Amino acid sequence: MHWFEKAYVFNADNQFRDNISFWKRQVDDIFFVWKGSKEDLELFVWMLNGKENRVQFTLEIEKDNFLPFLDVGITKSKGKLITTVYRKPTHTQQYIHWNSNHPKNMLLGVLKGLIHRAHLLCDLKDDLLDELQLLKDVFISNGYPSKLVEKTIKDS
């Protein structure tokens, strides 16, 4: 994708280049902030889709100032972007059960990893507290000892 961006997105010949105020790619998912009109945005994507058959873009535009990107929920508020943890509506809240045949340090690593993700992604304290409460409930329902879950969250 780097070659594609260099040749078609950031190339001086791209008439839409100045409308891109922020561009970040994670493998084949791209988050960007567009300063131009919606019509120009659609033309830009149409133009990119005509460059290389193997590279085709779909476009997801924010709805009600919210846009999910990977596992991040991004909300536009007062000219700023606020992030939180995002899960698809089909997410089941199922993680490795405490009584499964896995090493306990691996199970604890799943819990600690999700707690760490919450701290990284939640910009607002209320969002972080909600996410930590959700993780507490989910892991206890997956058989993790409540005292262990509570201590792990408290120590984070």
mmCIF file of C-alpha atoms in Angstrom:
data_model
loop_
_atom_site.group_PDB
_atom_site.id
_atom_site.type_symbol
_atom_site.label_atom_id
_atom_site.label_comp_id
_atom_site.label_asym_id
_atom_site.label_seq_id
_atom_site.Cartn_x
_atom_site.Cartn_y
_atom_site.Cartn_z
ATOM 1 C CA MET A 1 0.000 0.000 0.000
ATOM 2 C CA HIS A 2 2.932 2.342 0.561
ATOM 3 C CA TRP A 3 3.699 2.413 -3.161
ATOM 4 C CA PHE A 4 0.035 3.131 -3.928
ATOM 5 C CA GLU A 5 -0.123 6.033 -1.474
ATOM 6 C CA LYS A 6 3.101 7.490 -2.839
ATOM 7 C CA ALA A 7 1.989 7.181 -6.458
ATOM 8 C CA TYR A 8 -1.651 8.272 -6.177
ATOM 9 C CA VAL A 9 -2.539 9.821 -2.813
ATOM 10 C CA PHE A 10 0.423 12.043 -1.934
ATOM 11 C CA ASN A 11 1.578 12.639 -5.500
ATOM 12 C CA ALA A 12 1.728 16.317 -6.497
ATOM 13 C CA ASP A 13 -0.541 15.512 -9.474
ATOM 14 C CA ASN A 14 -3.403 14.484 -7.144
ATOM 15 C CA GLN A 15 -5.865 17.391 -7.312
ATOM 16 C CA PHE A 16 -7.444 16.275 -4.007
ATOM 17 C CA ARG A 17 -4.214 16.041 -1.987
ATOM 18 C CA ASP A 18 -4.766 19.346 -0.150
ATOM 19 C CA ASN A 19 -8.136 18.107 1.154
ATOM 20 C CA ILE A 20 -6.393 15.449 3.271
ATOM 21 C CA SER A 21 -5.466 16.939 6.635
ATOM 22 C CA PHE A 22 -4.643 13.618 8.333
ATOM 23 C CA TRP A 23 -3.929 10.138 6.917
ATOM 24 C CA LYS A 24 -3.082 7.008 8.925
ATOM 25 C CA ARG A 25 -3.009 3.474 7.550
ATOM 26 C CA GLN A 26 -2.976 0.219 9.529
ATOM 27 C CA VAL A 27 -2.220 -2.547 7.001
ATOM 28 C CA ASP A 28 -5.196 -2.090 4.653
ATOM 29 C CA ASP A 29 -7.438 0.071 6.847
ATOM 30 C CA ILE A 30 -7.083 3.827 6.486
ATOM 31 C CA PHE A 31 -8.351 6.594 8.735
ATOM 32 C CA PHE A 32 -8.205 10.073 7.266
ATOM 33 C CA VAL A 33 -9.639 13.505 7.902
ATOM 34 C CA TRP A 34 -11.069 15.251 4.837
ATOM 35 C CA LYS A 35 -11.384 19.042 4.559
ATOM 36 C CA GLY A 36 -13.199 19.144 1.218
ATOM 37 C CA SER A 37 -16.793 18.590 0.164
ATOM 38 C CA LYS A 38 -18.574 15.250 0.234
ATOM 39 C CA GLU A 39 -18.736 15.342 -3.574
ATOM 40 C CA ASP A 40 -14.961 15.799 -3.792
ATOM 41 C CA LEU A 41 -14.485 12.960 -1.315
ATOM 42 C CA GLU A 42 -16.577 10.629 -3.463
ATOM 43 C CA LEU A 43 -14.633 11.722 -6.567
ATOM 44 C CA PHE A 44 -11.344 11.104 -4.754
ATOM 45 C CA VAL A 45 -12.340 7.550 -3.796
ATOM 46 C CA TRP A 46 -13.679 6.922 -7.319
ATOM 47 C CA MET A 47 -10.368 8.177 -8.755
ATOM 48 C CA LEU A 48 -8.344 5.905 -6.434
ATOM 49 C CA ASN A 49 -10.506 2.907 -7.318
ATOM 50 C CA GLY A 50 -9.721 3.479 -10.999
ATOM 51 C CA LYS A 51 -5.940 3.315 -10.534
ATOM 52 C CA GLU A 52 -5.308 -0.341 -9.709
ATOM 53 C CA ASN A 53 -7.774 -3.242 -9.930
ATOM 54 C CA ARG A 54 -6.104 -5.046 -7.019
ATOM 55 C CA VAL A 55 -6.649 -2.048 -4.717
ATOM 56 C CA GLN A 56 -10.254 -1.039 -4.138
ATOM 57 C CA PHE A 57 -11.518 1.321 -1.447
ATOM 58 C CA THR A 58 -14.781 1.403 0.414
ATOM 59 C CA LEU A 59 -15.808 4.478 2.337
ATOM 60 C CA GLU A 60 -17.336 4.732 5.777
ATOM 61 C CA ILE A 61 -18.372 8.233 6.762
ATOM 62 C CA GLU A 62 -19.057 9.324 10.320
ATOM 63 C CA LYS A 63 -22.648 9.136 11.507
ATOM 64 C CA ASP A 64 -23.800 11.419 14.310
ATOM 65 C CA ASN A 65 -20.172 12.509 14.817
ATOM 66 C CA PHE A 66 -19.112 8.874 15.445
ATOM 67 C CA LEU A 67 -16.908 6.563 13.388
ATOM 68 C CA PRO A 68 -15.671 3.096 14.341
ATOM 69 C CA PHE A 69 -12.151 2.318 13.151
ATOM 70 C CA LEU A 70 -10.680 -1.091 13.969
ATOM 71 C CA ASP A 71 -11.336 -1.447 17.732
ATOM 72 C CA VAL A 72 -11.515 2.304 18.357
ATOM 73 C CA GLY A 73 -14.694 4.381 18.550
ATOM 74 C CA ILE A 74 -13.938 7.944 17.444
ATOM 75 C CA THR A 75 -16.305 10.780 18.340
ATOM 76 C CA LYS A 76 -15.966 14.327 17.059
ATOM 77 C CA SER A 77 -16.781 16.802 19.829
ATOM 78 C CA LYS A 78 -16.081 20.540 19.839
ATOM 79 C CA GLY A 79 -13.471 20.221 17.104
ATOM 80 C CA LYS A 80 -11.597 17.409 18.870
ATOM 81 C CA LEU A 81 -11.510 13.655 18.338
ATOM 82 C CA ILE A 82 -12.360 11.600 21.435
ATOM 83 C CA THR A 83 -11.563 7.884 21.436
ATOM 84 C CA THR A 84 -12.901 4.890 23.317
ATOM 85 C CA VAL A 85 -12.974 1.105 22.947
ATOM 86 C CA TYR A 86 -15.297 -0.068 20.162
ATOM 87 C CA ARG A 87 -16.824 -3.516 19.732
ATOM 88 C CA LYS A 88 -18.982 -4.574 16.837
ATOM 89 C CA PRO A 89 -22.631 -5.189 17.755
ATOM 90 C CA THR A 90 -22.062 -8.908 17.072
ATOM 91 C CA HIS A 91 -19.273 -9.181 19.700
ATOM 92 C CA THR A 92 -20.160 -11.994 22.141
ATOM 93 C CA GLN A 93 -18.066 -10.959 25.185
ATOM 94 C CA GLN A 94 -16.666 -14.494 25.259
ATOM 95 C CA TYR A 95 -13.025 -14.889 26.217
ATOM 96 C CA ILE A 96 -10.998 -17.909 27.295
ATOM 97 C CA HIS A 97 -12.807 -19.400 30.299
ATOM 98 C CA TRP A 98 -10.866 -19.534 33.551
ATOM 99 C CA ASN A 99 -11.393 -23.319 33.790
ATOM 100 C CA SER A 100 -10.056 -23.969 30.291
ATOM 101 C CA ASN A 101 -6.881 -25.958 29.784
ATOM 102 C CA HIS A 102 -4.618 -22.930 29.351
ATOM 103 C CA PRO A 103 -1.810 -21.676 31.588
ATOM 104 C CA LYS A 104 -3.142 -19.236 34.176
ATOM 105 C CA ASN A 105 -0.559 -16.620 33.173
ATOM 106 C CA MET A 106 -2.027 -16.688 29.635
ATOM 107 C CA LEU A 107 -5.542 -16.169 30.997
ATOM 108 C CA LEU A 108 -4.329 -13.320 33.170
ATOM 109 C CA GLY A 109 -2.547 -11.885 30.138
ATOM 110 C CA VAL A 110 -5.849 -11.659 28.240
ATOM 111 C CA LEU A 111 -7.408 -9.708 31.102
ATOM 112 C CA LYS A 112 -4.372 -7.441 31.525
ATOM 113 C CA GLY A 113 -4.177 -6.847 27.773
ATOM 114 C CA LEU A 114 -7.793 -5.692 27.587
ATOM 115 C CA ILE A 115 -7.322 -3.476 30.650
ATOM 116 C CA HIS A 116 -4.242 -1.944 29.016
ATOM 117 C CA ARG A 117 -6.200 -1.383 25.782
ATOM 118 C CA ALA A 118 -8.912 0.422 27.778
ATOM 119 C CA HIS A 119 -6.340 2.761 29.302
ATOM 120 C CA LEU A 120 -4.827 3.459 25.880
ATOM 121 C CA LEU A 121 -8.065 4.065 23.991
ATOM 122 C CA CYS A 122 -10.379 5.782 26.479
ATOM 123 C CA ASP A 123 -9.758 9.524 26.437
ATOM 124 C CA LEU A 124 -12.515 10.313 28.933
ATOM 125 C CA LYS A 125 -12.485 9.076 32.524
ATOM 126 C CA ASP A 126 -16.162 8.058 32.397
ATOM 127 C CA ASP A 127 -15.525 5.931 29.298
ATOM 128 C CA LEU A 128 -12.567 4.269 31.022
ATOM 129 C CA LEU A 129 -14.582 3.527 34.155
ATOM 130 C CA ASP A 130 -17.436 2.087 32.052
ATOM 131 C CA GLU A 131 -14.997 -0.086 30.094
ATOM 132 C CA LEU A 132 -13.286 -1.371 33.252
ATOM 133 C CA GLN A 133 -16.671 -2.214 34.784
ATOM 134 C CA LEU A 134 -17.651 -4.074 31.610
ATOM 135 C CA LEU A 135 -14.377 -6.030 31.691
ATOM 136 C CA LYS A 136 -14.931 -6.869 35.351
ATOM 137 C CA ASP A 137 -18.416 -8.215 34.638
ATOM 138 C CA VAL A 138 -17.331 -10.097 31.509
ATOM 139 C CA PHE A 139 -14.338 -11.816 33.084
ATOM 140 C CA ILE A 140 -16.206 -12.782 36.225
ATOM 141 C CA SER A 141 -18.933 -14.280 34.001
ATOM 142 C CA ASN A 142 -16.140 -16.182 32.199
ATOM 143 C CA GLY A 143 -15.196 -17.857 35.495
ATOM 144 C CA TYR A 144 -12.317 -15.633 36.580
ATOM 145 C CA PRO A 145 -12.124 -15.232 40.385
ATOM 146 C CA SER A 146 -13.766 -11.911 41.265
ATOM 147 C CA LYS A 147 -11.030 -10.922 43.750
ATOM 148 C CA LEU A 148 -8.358 -11.524 41.095
ATOM 149 C CA VAL A 149 -10.265 -9.476 38.500
ATOM 150 C CA GLU A 150 -10.929 -6.631 40.946
ATOM 151 C CA LYS A 151 -7.271 -6.549 42.095
ATOM 152 C CA THR A 152 -5.971 -6.619 38.511
ATOM 153 C CA ILE A 153 -8.244 -3.731 37.513
ATOM 154 C CA LYS A 154 -7.429 -1.769 40.676
ATOM 155 C CA ASP A 155 -3.691 -2.187 40.117
ATOM 156 C CA SER A 156 -3.899 -1.021 36.502
#
